[in-house]
């Protein structure tokens, strides 16, 4: 980063939801991050980070993973160390997808599904998935590097009718 412009540093994205009723398939919601090259921010992702992976350089990690939504507070969390991300990256898109084991399930079928984006103790954004209740996946935000090299947050909830296998291919399209 050049100059005195401060951008985002270490950010956490967290998701929570209620467990499914007894006897029903588990509610499993996952955070997915896609990184994009600075010279091709709308192209194909350079790499993805999700429940069974991490970024090659360790700057994006899933620090908490839940397959059921059982527990207190936020069930799943991903940490982004944006200040350590190489300058060759210009955009990181953050999405959430509903696992489809046991049949089709949308955000509207999972009670109390919420997200929070925070840097330290500062909450940058928070919300629920009511506006995309019929979707199976959603983009919640993007981190974008500005001209000075500082990372900025762009929020915007966009729903997709895409299963977890298809979602990474389409999540980077559009403004967020």
C-alpha positions as a LaTeX table, in Angstrom:
\begin{tabular}{lrrr}
\hline
Residue & $x$ (\AA) & $y$ (\AA) & $z$ (\AA) \\
\hline
Unk1 & 0.00 & 0.00 & 0.00 \\
Unk2 & 1.35 & 3.43 & $-0.86$ \\
Unk3 & 0.75 & 6.75 & 0.84 \\
Unk4 & $-1.13$ & 7.28 & 4.06 \\
Unk5 & $-4.41$ & 5.71 & 2.98 \\
Unk6 & $-5.56$ & 3.08 & 5.45 \\
Unk7 & $-7.61$ & 0.23 & 4.15 \\
Unk8 & $-8.99$ & $-2.90$ & 5.68 \\
Unk9 & $-6.53$ & $-5.24$ & 7.34 \\
Unk10 & $-7.66$ & $-8.41$ & 9.06 \\
Unk11 & $-11.39$ & $-9.05$ & 8.56 \\
Unk12 & $-13.68$ & $-11.84$ & 9.73 \\
Unk13 & $-16.79$ & $-12.97$ & 7.89 \\
Unk14 & $-19.12$ & $-15.10$ & 10.00 \\
Unk15 & $-22.42$ & $-16.90$ & 9.37 \\
Unk16 & $-24.94$ & $-18.40$ & 11.74 \\
Unk17 & $-28.13$ & $-20.40$ & 11.36 \\
Unk18 & $-30.45$ & $-22.62$ & 13.34 \\
Unk19 & $-30.08$ & $-26.38$ & 13.38 \\
Unk20 & $-32.70$ & $-28.42$ & 11.54 \\
Unk21 & $-35.54$ & $-30.02$ & 13.50 \\
Unk22 & $-34.90$ & $-33.51$ & 14.85 \\
Unk23 & $-35.30$ & $-36.18$ & 12.17 \\
Unk24 & $-34.67$ & $-33.77$ & 9.26 \\
Unk25 & $-31.43$ & $-33.48$ & 7.24 \\
Unk26 & $-28.87$ & $-31.12$ & 8.81 \\
Unk27 & $-28.79$ & $-27.49$ & 7.77 \\
Unk28 & $-25.26$ & $-26.93$ & 6.45 \\
Unk29 & $-24.27$ & $-23.45$ & 5.27 \\
Unk30 & $-20.75$ & $-22.71$ & 4.00 \\
Unk31 & $-18.70$ & $-19.57$ & 3.41 \\
Unk32 & $-16.85$ & $-19.47$ & 0.07 \\
Unk33 & $-14.21$ & $-16.93$ & $-0.98$ \\
Unk34 & $-12.95$ & $-16.40$ & $-4.52$ \\
Unk35 & $-9.83$ & $-14.35$ & $-5.30$ \\
Unk36 & $-9.41$ & $-12.46$ & $-8.56$ \\
Unk37 & $-6.31$ & $-11.05$ & $-10.26$ \\
Unk38 & $-5.84$ & $-7.28$ & $-10.17$ \\
Unk39 & $-5.49$ & $-7.23$ & $-13.95$ \\
Unk40 & $-8.63$ & $-9.37$ & $-14.47$ \\
Unk41 & $-11.05$ & $-8.70$ & $-11.57$ \\
Unk42 & $-14.03$ & $-10.03$ & $-13.54$ \\
Unk43 & $-12.32$ & $-13.13$ & $-14.90$ \\
Unk44 & $-12.02$ & $-16.59$ & $-13.48$ \\
Unk45 & $-11.01$ & $-16.90$ & $-9.82$ \\
Unk46 & $-7.32$ & $-17.47$ & $-9.19$ \\
Unk47 & $-8.26$ & $-19.77$ & $-6.31$ \\
Unk48 & $-11.16$ & $-20.59$ & $-3.99$ \\
Unk49 & $-11.25$ & $-21.01$ & $-0.23$ \\
Unk50 & $-13.99$ & $-23.10$ & 1.39 \\
Unk51 & $-14.57$ & $-25.80$ & 4.02 \\
Unk52 & $-11.81$ & $-28.16$ & 2.92 \\
Unk53 & $-9.21$ & $-25.69$ & 1.64 \\
Unk54 & $-7.30$ & $-22.53$ & 2.48 \\
Unk55 & $-5.43$ & $-19.95$ & 0.44 \\
Unk56 & $-1.97$ & $-21.06$ & $-0.74$ \\
Unk57 & $-0.30$ & $-18.22$ & 1.17 \\
Unk58 & $-2.42$ & $-18.62$ & 4.34 \\
Unk59 & $-4.05$ & $-15.18$ & 4.07 \\
Unk60 & $-7.61$ & $-16.58$ & 3.88 \\
Unk61 & $-8.58$ & $-19.36$ & 6.27 \\
Unk62 & $-11.77$ & $-20.95$ & 7.52 \\
Unk63 & $-11.34$ & $-20.72$ & 11.27 \\
Unk64 & $-14.67$ & $-22.26$ & 12.29 \\
Unk65 & $-16.76$ & $-24.78$ & 10.33 \\
Unk66 & $-20.16$ & $-26.20$ & 11.26 \\
Unk67 & $-22.13$ & $-28.87$ & 9.44 \\
Unk68 & $-25.24$ & $-28.52$ & 11.58 \\
Unk69 & $-25.71$ & $-24.97$ & 12.86 \\
Unk70 & $-25.63$ & $-26.28$ & 16.42 \\
Unk71 & $-23.84$ & $-24.12$ & 18.90 \\
Unk72 & $-23.90$ & $-20.64$ & 20.29 \\
Unk73 & $-23.29$ & $-17.49$ & 18.28 \\
Unk74 & $-21.85$ & $-17.65$ & 14.80 \\
Unk75 & $-21.37$ & $-21.18$ & 13.51 \\
Unk76 & $-18.87$ & $-20.62$ & 10.72 \\
Unk77 & $-16.13$ & $-17.98$ & 10.33 \\
Unk78 & $-13.53$ & $-17.13$ & 7.69 \\
Unk79 & $-10.57$ & $-14.81$ & 8.32 \\
Unk80 & $-9.15$ & $-12.56$ & 5.59 \\
Unk81 & $-5.70$ & $-11.04$ & 6.15 \\
Unk82 & $-6.10$ & $-8.54$ & 3.33 \\
Unk83 & $-2.99$ & $-6.51$ & 4.21 \\
Unk84 & $-0.89$ & $-9.64$ & 3.52 \\
Unk85 & $-2.58$ & $-10.52$ & 0.21 \\
Unk86 & $-0.16$ & $-10.12$ & $-2.72$ \\
Unk87 & $-0.56$ & $-7.00$ & $-4.89$ \\
Unk88 & $-1.38$ & $-9.28$ & $-7.83$ \\
Unk89 & $-4.87$ & $-9.68$ & $-6.31$ \\
Unk90 & $-7.45$ & $-6.94$ & $-6.76$ \\
Unk91 & $-10.74$ & $-8.46$ & $-5.66$ \\
Unk92 & $-12.01$ & $-11.07$ & $-3.20$ \\
Unk93 & $-15.67$ & $-12.07$ & $-3.46$ \\
Unk94 & $-17.35$ & $-13.62$ & $-0.42$ \\
Unk95 & $-20.34$ & $-15.91$ & $-0.80$ \\
Unk96 & $-22.44$ & $-18.29$ & 1.21 \\
Unk97 & $-23.94$ & $-21.52$ & $-0.09$ \\
Unk98 & $-26.39$ & $-24.06$ & 1.28 \\
Unk99 & $-25.30$ & $-27.69$ & 1.04 \\
Unk100 & $-27.93$ & $-29.72$ & $-0.79$ \\
Unk101 & $-27.65$ & $-33.08$ & 0.96 \\
Unk102 & $-31.08$ & $-34.51$ & 1.61 \\
Unk103 & $-32.78$ & $-32.56$ & $-1.20$ \\
Unk104 & $-33.09$ & $-28.95$ & $-2.34$ \\
Unk105 & $-32.91$ & $-26.35$ & 0.41 \\
Unk106 & $-32.94$ & $-22.54$ & 0.17 \\
Unk107 & $-32.03$ & $-19.82$ & 2.66 \\
Unk108 & $-35.74$ & $-19.37$ & 3.36 \\
Unk109 & $-35.95$ & $-22.97$ & 4.59 \\
Unk110 & $-33.21$ & $-22.40$ & 7.19 \\
Unk111 & $-34.32$ & $-20.34$ & 10.20 \\
Unk112 & $-32.24$ & $-17.45$ & 11.56 \\
Unk113 & $-29.60$ & $-17.42$ & 8.81 \\
Unk114 & $-27.45$ & $-14.30$ & 9.31 \\
Unk115 & $-24.01$ & $-12.92$ & 8.44 \\
Unk116 & $-21.58$ & $-10.46$ & 9.99 \\
Unk117 & $-18.44$ & $-8.81$ & 8.60 \\
Unk118 & $-16.09$ & $-7.29$ & 11.16 \\
Unk119 & $-12.60$ & $-5.88$ & 11.48 \\
Unk120 & $-11.57$ & $-6.40$ & 15.08 \\
Unk121 & $-14.40$ & $-5.05$ & 17.21 \\
Unk122 & $-15.79$ & $-2.88$ & 14.40 \\
Unk123 & $-18.81$ & $-4.37$ & 12.65 \\
Unk124 & $-18.57$ & $-3.40$ & 8.99 \\
Unk125 & $-21.78$ & $-5.06$ & 7.78 \\
Unk126 & $-24.43$ & $-7.47$ & 9.02 \\
Unk127 & $-27.68$ & $-8.86$ & 7.76 \\
Unk128 & $-29.88$ & $-11.79$ & 6.99 \\
Unk129 & $-30.84$ & $-13.67$ & 3.85 \\
Unk130 & $-34.54$ & $-12.71$ & 3.75 \\
Unk131 & $-34.11$ & $-10.77$ & 0.48 \\
Unk132 & $-32.74$ & $-13.93$ & $-1.19$ \\
Unk133 & $-34.94$ & $-16.47$ & 0.63 \\
Unk134 & $-35.52$ & $-18.48$ & $-2.57$ \\
Unk135 & $-31.80$ & $-18.74$ & $-3.37$ \\
Unk136 & $-29.46$ & $-21.63$ & $-2.60$ \\
Unk137 & $-26.31$ & $-19.45$ & $-2.72$ \\
Unk138 & $-25.59$ & $-15.74$ & $-2.28$ \\
Unk139 & $-22.77$ & $-13.23$ & $-2.58$ \\
Unk140 & $-22.70$ & $-11.05$ & 0.52 \\
Unk141 & $-19.72$ & $-8.78$ & $-0.18$ \\
Unk142 & $-16.50$ & $-8.15$ & $-2.03$ \\
Unk143 & $-13.19$ & $-6.71$ & $-0.90$ \\
Unk144 & $-11.71$ & $-4.53$ & $-3.65$ \\
Unk145 & $-8.26$ & $-2.94$ & $-3.79$ \\
Unk146 & $-8.42$ & 0.78 & $-4.64$ \\
Unk147 & $-5.96$ & 2.83 & $-6.73$ \\
Unk148 & $-3.79$ & 3.48 & $-3.66$ \\
Unk149 & $-3.63$ & $-0.24$ & $-2.87$ \\
Unk150 & $-5.98$ & $-0.06$ & 0.13 \\
Unk151 & $-8.68$ & $-2.71$ & 0.54 \\
Unk152 & $-12.29$ & $-1.50$ & 0.65 \\
Unk153 & $-15.54$ & $-3.34$ & 1.39 \\
Unk154 & $-18.40$ & $-3.41$ & $-1.08$ \\
Unk155 & $-21.58$ & $-4.89$ & 0.29 \\
Unk156 & $-24.53$ & $-6.16$ & $-1.67$ \\
Unk157 & $-26.58$ & $-9.29$ & $-1.22$ \\
Unk158 & $-27.18$ & $-11.16$ & $-4.50$ \\
Unk159 & $-28.90$ & $-14.53$ & $-4.60$ \\
Unk160 & $-28.18$ & $-17.39$ & $-7.02$ \\
Unk161 & $-29.98$ & $-20.62$ & $-7.82$ \\
Unk162 & $-26.67$ & $-22.47$ & $-7.86$ \\
Unk163 & $-25.60$ & $-25.53$ & $-5.94$ \\
Unk164 & $-22.24$ & $-25.59$ & $-4.13$ \\
Unk165 & $-20.49$ & $-27.13$ & $-7.16$ \\
Unk166 & $-21.77$ & $-24.46$ & $-9.59$ \\
Unk167 & $-21.67$ & $-21.41$ & $-7.30$ \\
Unk168 & $-17.90$ & $-20.70$ & $-7.55$ \\
Unk169 & $-18.22$ & $-20.44$ & $-11.32$ \\
Unk170 & $-20.91$ & $-17.72$ & $-11.18$ \\
Unk171 & $-20.30$ & $-15.87$ & $-7.91$ \\
Unk172 & $-17.78$ & $-13.40$ & $-9.34$ \\
Unk173 & $-20.13$ & $-12.05$ & $-11.99$ \\
Unk174 & $-21.66$ & $-8.67$ & $-11.32$ \\
Unk175 & $-20.86$ & $-5.61$ & $-9.23$ \\
Unk176 & $-19.99$ & $-6.90$ & $-5.74$ \\
\hline
\end{tabular}
